[in-house]
Amino acid sequence: MTDRSTQDTVSFGFTDVPRTEKAGLVRGVFDRSARRYDLMNDLMSVGVHRVWKDMVITRANPQPGERLIDVAGGTGDLARSFLTKADRAGERRGDPRKAEAVVLDINEQMLRAGVKRGVSEAQAGRISWVTGNAECLPLKDRSAHCVTISTGIRNVTDRISALKEMRRVLKPGGRFLCLEFTRPTSRAWEKIYDAWSFNVMPTLGEWVAKDRDSYQYLVESIRRFPDQDSFADELREAGFNRVSYTNFSGGIAALHTGWA
Ligand code: SAM
């Protein structure tokens, strides 16, 4: 679907809303879904989101002593996985330096759900949970080796500002990885995916989270997000180098990468 939003309005699912209202509406969606977020993620993606996230972190190639900033990090899946993989790399090489991670999210309820889920003993004290907006990160310039954002960028009002902010906090040569729902690469696959997402996902939201509207928004927001090539151009516009993307599961999601 083409995004017909004007300068003064932005898409909120299939509805155009005043630019100033989107962040509050998105916050409402995640306030309502925070409590059941991890369970719903597993149900809606039949567990596939775990495989995608694992592929993101494998590509991130975490190293001992590195600092990750996971923007729109929600309950902290990527941060936990980054630290685990960095520790394994350290053990293999006999390097005792510990990696650390910042999980930043606009929504305190999501962060609270992540804190409540806890971390392993080995990761205790190595994850900072920070409330903030991706469009104006409360973090220092050039302070991370790696920045990730997983299924978060489509919720942001001003994508280019957020992408520039994520580039700002990366050290020179640092890597940026963005996982997002995108466009299936074949018409037949798109039809199956549409049937699943427009029928099953809002119904699951209604049954499990008692909230059909939030899951209807999630499905619609995916359709309003640019296609893979257009989003790659936005990364270049924000100043990233060597931009490329890899489709996951026939283009249902894609991993875009770039370098500061
Ligand atoms: N990254 C996590 C994951 O992959 O499980 C959470 C993804 S969840 C679908 C989207 C997250 O984006 C929510 O936690 C929401 O609060 C956050 N979010 C939405 N708009 C944001 C913004 N402008 N700045 C920071 N976080 C935002």
mmCIF file of C-alpha atoms and ligand atoms in Angstrom, residues 26 30 37 41 53 70-75 77 104-107 110 132-135 150-152 154-156, ligand 1:
data_model
loop_
_atom_site.group_PDB
_atom_site.id
_atom_site.type_symbol
_atom_site.label_atom_id
_atom_site.label_comp_id
_atom_site.label_asym_id
_atom_site.label_seq_id
_atom_site.Cartn_x
_atom_site.Cartn_y
_atom_site.Cartn_z
ATOM 1 C CA VAL A 26 1.749 4.052 19.486
ATOM 2 C CA PHE A 30 2.335 -0.985 23.563
ATOM 3 C CA TYR A 37 3.874 -9.101 24.497
ATOM 4 C CA ASN A 41 4.998 -12.587 19.662
ATOM 5 C CA LYS A 53 16.375 -12.470 16.036
ATOM 6 C CA ASP A 70 19.064 -1.772 21.128
ATOM 7 C CA VAL A 71 16.537 0.908 20.170
ATOM 8 C CA ALA A 72 12.819 0.188 20.647
ATOM 9 C CA GLY A 73 14.239 -2.820 22.477
ATOM 10 C CA GLY A 74 11.006 -3.768 24.269
ATOM 11 C CA THR A 75 11.582 -6.676 26.626
ATOM 12 C CA ASP A 77 15.490 -10.190 23.556
ATOM 13 C CA LEU A 104 16.019 1.871 25.004
ATOM 14 C CA ASP A 105 12.269 2.111 24.547
ATOM 15 C CA ILE A 106 9.667 4.870 24.581
ATOM 16 C CA ASN A 107 7.374 2.705 26.632
ATOM 17 C CA MET A 110 7.617 -2.740 27.869
ATOM 18 C CA GLY A 132 13.556 7.407 25.469
ATOM 19 C CA ASN A 133 12.404 8.248 21.978
ATOM 20 C CA ALA A 134 14.313 6.878 18.979
ATOM 21 C CA GLU A 135 14.009 10.333 17.379
ATOM 22 C CA SER A 150 13.917 -4.930 15.779
ATOM 23 C CA THR A 151 10.319 -4.438 14.579
ATOM 24 C CA GLY A 152 10.453 -0.931 16.032
ATOM 25 C CA ARG A 154 7.779 1.308 11.612
ATOM 26 C CA ASN A 155 6.261 2.714 14.808
ATOM 27 C CA VAL A 156 8.443 5.815 14.792
HETATM 28 N N1 SAM B 1 12.447 -4.826 19.746
HETATM 29 C C1 SAM B 1 11.497 -5.621 20.506
HETATM 30 C C2 SAM B 1 11.329 -6.976 19.877
HETATM 31 O O1 SAM B 1 11.830 -7.191 18.772
HETATM 32 O O2 SAM B 1 10.707 -7.844 20.498
HETATM 33 C C3 SAM B 1 10.162 -4.900 20.642
HETATM 34 C C4 SAM B 1 9.441 -4.653 19.351
HETATM 35 S S1 SAM B 1 7.816 -3.986 19.559
HETATM 36 C C5 SAM B 1 6.975 -4.618 18.170
HETATM 37 C C6 SAM B 1 8.036 -2.307 19.116
HETATM 38 C C7 SAM B 1 8.649 -1.468 20.230
HETATM 39 O O3 SAM B 1 8.908 -0.157 19.722
HETATM 40 C C8 SAM B 1 7.735 -1.265 21.435
HETATM 41 O O4 SAM B 1 8.390 -1.718 22.595
HETATM 42 C C9 SAM B 1 7.472 0.242 21.458
HETATM 43 O O5 SAM B 1 7.288 0.764 22.742
HETATM 44 C C10 SAM B 1 8.731 0.755 20.788
HETATM 45 N N2 SAM B 1 8.633 2.107 20.220
HETATM 46 C C11 SAM B 1 7.644 2.603 19.443
HETATM 47 N N3 SAM B 1 7.911 3.866 19.081
HETATM 48 C C12 SAM B 1 9.112 4.183 19.632
HETATM 49 C C13 SAM B 1 9.934 5.343 19.612
HETATM 50 N N4 SAM B 1 9.573 6.438 18.947
HETATM 51 N N5 SAM B 1 11.100 5.304 20.277
HETATM 52 C C14 SAM B 1 11.493 4.209 20.968
HETATM 53 N N6 SAM B 1 10.748 3.079 21.026
HETATM 54 C C15 SAM B 1 9.583 3.059 20.362
#
